[in-house]
Coordinates of C-alpha atoms in Angstrom, one line a residue:
X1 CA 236.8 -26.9 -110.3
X2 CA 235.6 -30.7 -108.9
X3 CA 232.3 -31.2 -108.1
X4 CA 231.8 -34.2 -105.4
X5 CA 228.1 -34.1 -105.7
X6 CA 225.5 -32.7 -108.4
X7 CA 221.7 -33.5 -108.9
X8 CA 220.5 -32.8 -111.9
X9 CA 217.9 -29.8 -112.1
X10 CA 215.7 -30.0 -115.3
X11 CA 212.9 -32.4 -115.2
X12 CA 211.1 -30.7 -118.2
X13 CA 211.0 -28.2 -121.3
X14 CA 210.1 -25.7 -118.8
X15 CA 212.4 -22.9 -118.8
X16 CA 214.4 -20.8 -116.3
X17 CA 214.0 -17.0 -115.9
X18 CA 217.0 -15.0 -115.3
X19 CA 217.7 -13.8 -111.6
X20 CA 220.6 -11.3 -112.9
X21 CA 222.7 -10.7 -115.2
X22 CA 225.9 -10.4 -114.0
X23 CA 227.3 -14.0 -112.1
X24 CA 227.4 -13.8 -108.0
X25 CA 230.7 -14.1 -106.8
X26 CA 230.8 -16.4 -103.3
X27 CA 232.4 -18.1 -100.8
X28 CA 232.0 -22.0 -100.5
X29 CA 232.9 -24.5 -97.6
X30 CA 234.5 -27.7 -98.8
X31 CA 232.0 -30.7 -97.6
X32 CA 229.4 -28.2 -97.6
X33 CA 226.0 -29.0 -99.6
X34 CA 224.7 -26.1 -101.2
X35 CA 221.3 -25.8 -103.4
X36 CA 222.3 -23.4 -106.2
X37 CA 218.6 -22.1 -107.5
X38 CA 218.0 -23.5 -111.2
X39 CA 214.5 -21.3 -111.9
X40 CA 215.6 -17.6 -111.3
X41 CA 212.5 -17.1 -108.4
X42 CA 214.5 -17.2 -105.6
X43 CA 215.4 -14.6 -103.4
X44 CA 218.5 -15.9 -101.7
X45 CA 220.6 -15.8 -105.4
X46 CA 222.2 -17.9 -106.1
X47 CA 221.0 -20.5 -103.8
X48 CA 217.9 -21.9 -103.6
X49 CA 215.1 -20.4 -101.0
X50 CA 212.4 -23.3 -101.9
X51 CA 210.6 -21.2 -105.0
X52 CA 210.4 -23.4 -107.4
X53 CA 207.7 -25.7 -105.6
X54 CA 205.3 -23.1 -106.4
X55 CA 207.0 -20.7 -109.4
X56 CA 208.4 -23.8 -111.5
X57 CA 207.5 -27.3 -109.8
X58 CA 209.9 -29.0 -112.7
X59 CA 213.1 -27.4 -112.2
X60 CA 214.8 -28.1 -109.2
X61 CA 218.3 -26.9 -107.6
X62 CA 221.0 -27.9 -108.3
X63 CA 223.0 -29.4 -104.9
X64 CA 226.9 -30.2 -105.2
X65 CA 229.5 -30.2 -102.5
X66 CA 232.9 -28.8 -103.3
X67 CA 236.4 -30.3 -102.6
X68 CA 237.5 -27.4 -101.0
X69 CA 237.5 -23.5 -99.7
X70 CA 237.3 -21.1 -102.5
X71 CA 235.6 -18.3 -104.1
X72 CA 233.3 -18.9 -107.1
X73 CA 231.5 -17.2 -109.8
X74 CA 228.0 -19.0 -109.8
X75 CA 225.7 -18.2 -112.7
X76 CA 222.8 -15.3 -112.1
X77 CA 221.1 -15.5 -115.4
X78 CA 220.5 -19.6 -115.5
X79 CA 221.6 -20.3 -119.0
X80 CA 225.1 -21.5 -118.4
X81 CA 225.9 -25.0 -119.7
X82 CA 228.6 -25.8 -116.8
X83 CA 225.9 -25.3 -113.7
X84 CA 226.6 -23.9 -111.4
X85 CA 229.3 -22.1 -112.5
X86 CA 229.3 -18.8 -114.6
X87 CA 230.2 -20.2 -118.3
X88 CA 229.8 -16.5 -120.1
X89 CA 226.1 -16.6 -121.0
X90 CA 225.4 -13.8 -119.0
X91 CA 226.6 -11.7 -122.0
X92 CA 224.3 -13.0 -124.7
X93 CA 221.3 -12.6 -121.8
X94 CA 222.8 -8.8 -121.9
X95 CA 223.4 -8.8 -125.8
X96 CA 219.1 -9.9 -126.2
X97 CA 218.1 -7.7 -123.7
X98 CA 219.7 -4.8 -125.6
X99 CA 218.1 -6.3 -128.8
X100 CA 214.8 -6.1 -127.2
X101 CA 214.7 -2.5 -125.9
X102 CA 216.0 -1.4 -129.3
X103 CA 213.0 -3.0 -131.0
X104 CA 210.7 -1.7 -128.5
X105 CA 211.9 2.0 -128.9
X106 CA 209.4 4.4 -130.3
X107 CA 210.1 6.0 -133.5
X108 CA 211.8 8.9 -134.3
X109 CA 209.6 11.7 -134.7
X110 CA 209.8 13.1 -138.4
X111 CA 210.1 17.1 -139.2
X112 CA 207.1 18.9 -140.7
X113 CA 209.1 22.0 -140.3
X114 CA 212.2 23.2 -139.6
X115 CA 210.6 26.5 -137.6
X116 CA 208.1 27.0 -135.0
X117 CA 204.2 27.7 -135.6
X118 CA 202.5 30.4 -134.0
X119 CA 198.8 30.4 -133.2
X120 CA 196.4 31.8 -130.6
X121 CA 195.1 29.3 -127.8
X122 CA 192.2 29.4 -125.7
X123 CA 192.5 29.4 -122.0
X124 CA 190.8 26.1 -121.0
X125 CA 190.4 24.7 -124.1
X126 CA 192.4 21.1 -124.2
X127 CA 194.8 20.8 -127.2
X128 CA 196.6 17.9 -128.6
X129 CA 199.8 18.4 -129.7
X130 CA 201.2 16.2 -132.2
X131 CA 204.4 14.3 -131.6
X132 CA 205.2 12.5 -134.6
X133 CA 205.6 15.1 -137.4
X134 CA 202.8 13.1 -139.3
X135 CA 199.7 15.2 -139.0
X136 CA 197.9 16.9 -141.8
X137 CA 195.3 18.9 -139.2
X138 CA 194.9 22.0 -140.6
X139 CA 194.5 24.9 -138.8
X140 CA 193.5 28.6 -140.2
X141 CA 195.7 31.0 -138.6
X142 CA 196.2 35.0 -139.4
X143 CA 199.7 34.6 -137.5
X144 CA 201.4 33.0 -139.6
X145 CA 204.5 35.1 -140.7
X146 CA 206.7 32.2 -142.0
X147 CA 206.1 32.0 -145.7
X148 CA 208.2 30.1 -146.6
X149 CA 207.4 27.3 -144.2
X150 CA 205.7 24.2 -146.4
X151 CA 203.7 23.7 -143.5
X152 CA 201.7 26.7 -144.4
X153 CA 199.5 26.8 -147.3
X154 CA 197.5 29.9 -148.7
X155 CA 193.6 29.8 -148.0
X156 CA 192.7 31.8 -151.1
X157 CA 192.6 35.2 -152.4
X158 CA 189.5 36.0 -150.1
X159 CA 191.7 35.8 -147.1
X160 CA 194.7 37.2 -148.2
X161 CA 196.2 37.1 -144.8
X162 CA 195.3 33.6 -143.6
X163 CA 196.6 30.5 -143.6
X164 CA 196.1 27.1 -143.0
X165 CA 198.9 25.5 -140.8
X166 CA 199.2 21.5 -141.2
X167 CA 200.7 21.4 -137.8
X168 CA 201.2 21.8 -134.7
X169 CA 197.8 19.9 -133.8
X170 CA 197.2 15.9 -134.3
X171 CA 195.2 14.0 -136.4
X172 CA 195.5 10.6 -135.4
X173 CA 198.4 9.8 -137.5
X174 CA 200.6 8.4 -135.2
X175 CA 197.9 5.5 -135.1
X176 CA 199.0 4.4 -138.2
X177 CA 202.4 5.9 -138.8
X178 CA 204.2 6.3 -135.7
X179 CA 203.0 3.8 -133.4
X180 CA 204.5 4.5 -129.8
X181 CA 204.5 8.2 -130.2
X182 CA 201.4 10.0 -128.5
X183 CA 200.2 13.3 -129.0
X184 CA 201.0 16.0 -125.8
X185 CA 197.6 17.1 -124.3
X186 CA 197.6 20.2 -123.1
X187 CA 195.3 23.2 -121.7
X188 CA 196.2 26.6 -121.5
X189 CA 195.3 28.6 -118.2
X190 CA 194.4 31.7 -120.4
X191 CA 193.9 32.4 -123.9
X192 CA 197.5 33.6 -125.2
X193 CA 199.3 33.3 -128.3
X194 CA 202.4 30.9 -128.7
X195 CA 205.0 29.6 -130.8
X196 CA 204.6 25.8 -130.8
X197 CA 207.5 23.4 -131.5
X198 CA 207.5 23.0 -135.4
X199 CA 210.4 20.6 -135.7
X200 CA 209.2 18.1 -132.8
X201 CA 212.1 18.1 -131.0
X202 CA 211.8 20.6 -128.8
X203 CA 212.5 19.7 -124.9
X204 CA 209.7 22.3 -123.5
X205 CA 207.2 20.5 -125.7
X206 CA 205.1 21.7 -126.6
X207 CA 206.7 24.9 -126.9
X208 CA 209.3 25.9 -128.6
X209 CA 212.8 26.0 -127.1
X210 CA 215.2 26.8 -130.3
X211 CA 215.7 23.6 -131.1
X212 CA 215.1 23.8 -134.6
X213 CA 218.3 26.3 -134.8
X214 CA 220.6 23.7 -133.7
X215 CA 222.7 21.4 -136.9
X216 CA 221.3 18.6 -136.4
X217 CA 217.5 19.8 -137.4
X218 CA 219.0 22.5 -139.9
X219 CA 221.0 19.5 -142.0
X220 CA 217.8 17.0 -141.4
X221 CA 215.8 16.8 -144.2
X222 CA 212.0 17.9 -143.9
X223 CA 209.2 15.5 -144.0
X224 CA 207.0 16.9 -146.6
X225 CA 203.2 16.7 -146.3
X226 CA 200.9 15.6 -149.6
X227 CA 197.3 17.2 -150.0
X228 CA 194.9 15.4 -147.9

């Protein structure tokens, strides 16, 4: 590709943003100027719409004149070293980006228990639900059938028939152990008893949907809770 004319476009340190991420495929005019839009504000991509004097006074466009008719790939994401031309850059733009989102993903919710809670809700009354596995609320319940659940824990030989469920309910744990994850509020039109989601996978949350049944929460291993 020859370039009759090109101006250069960085004045300063001050950097680009990226319009796109995938080059813009065009039709040039030999003898024709064009401005191709250094910053990434402009709204004509790839070409320059004037932007910069307010968005990013230091960079300028980039003119040049080609030789001849053709169709080019000119650079969306403004990190190519061969302006204006597409050099490949556009796929490390992609490549961060992907970076990025993955570090910014909340985590993974951890399982308290591999079977759903049941307990009686008041009609009204707002509930938080916990989301993140982590909380050691404990809540006395006489509906508590699963024995062998480690989320359950015997109140004492007084109450022979109760127990105290360290789920479904938050605590504020998330706060400090799952940050990104926020408890489900929730208020019940009447009182009722339910079977809350136990494993914290459910896709009704915060009910329980089966879930728990499927492989991949039988084979998980269960997060185990310590006394508070």
């Amino acid at each position: 590709m020859v370039v009759v004319q090109v101006q250069s476009c960085l004045l300063s340190t001050q950097l680009p943003i990226s319009a796109a991420r995938l080059p813009c495929r065009v039709k040039v005019s030999a003898g024709k100027r064009y401005a191709w839009c250094a910053c990434g504000h402009s709204k004509k991509q790839p070409f320059c719409d004037g932007a910069h004097v307010k968005k990013a006074p230091t960079i300028l466009p980039l003119r040049f004149t080609p030789d001849k008719d053709q169709t080019v790939m000119l650079c969306a994401c403004k990190q190519t070293k061969n302006s204006p031309y597409c050099d490949g850059s556009h796929f490390r733009v992609i490549f961060q980006d992907i970076v990025k989102k993955l570090s910014t993903l909340p985590p993974e919710p951890v399982i308290p228990s591999k079977k759903p809670l049941r307990v009686e809700l008041l009609g009204g009354k707002r509930y938080s639900w916990c989301t993140c596995g982590h909380s050691k609320k404990q809540v006395c319940s006489s509906f508590a059938s699963i024995f062998s659940d480690p989320c359950l824990k015997h109140t004492s030989h007084r109450f022979p028939h109760h127990f105290f469920i360290f789920q479904p309910f938050c605590d504020g744990a998330h706060k400090f152990k799952a940050q990104g994850l926020s408890p489900l509020r929730f208020s019940p039109e009447k009182d009722s008893t339910v079977w809350l989601c136990g494993c914290k996978h459910t896709n009704n949350p915060p009910y329980c949907d089966g879930t728990h049944k499927q492989d991949f929460i039988v084979s998980a291993p269960l997060h185990e809770h310590t006394d508070p």
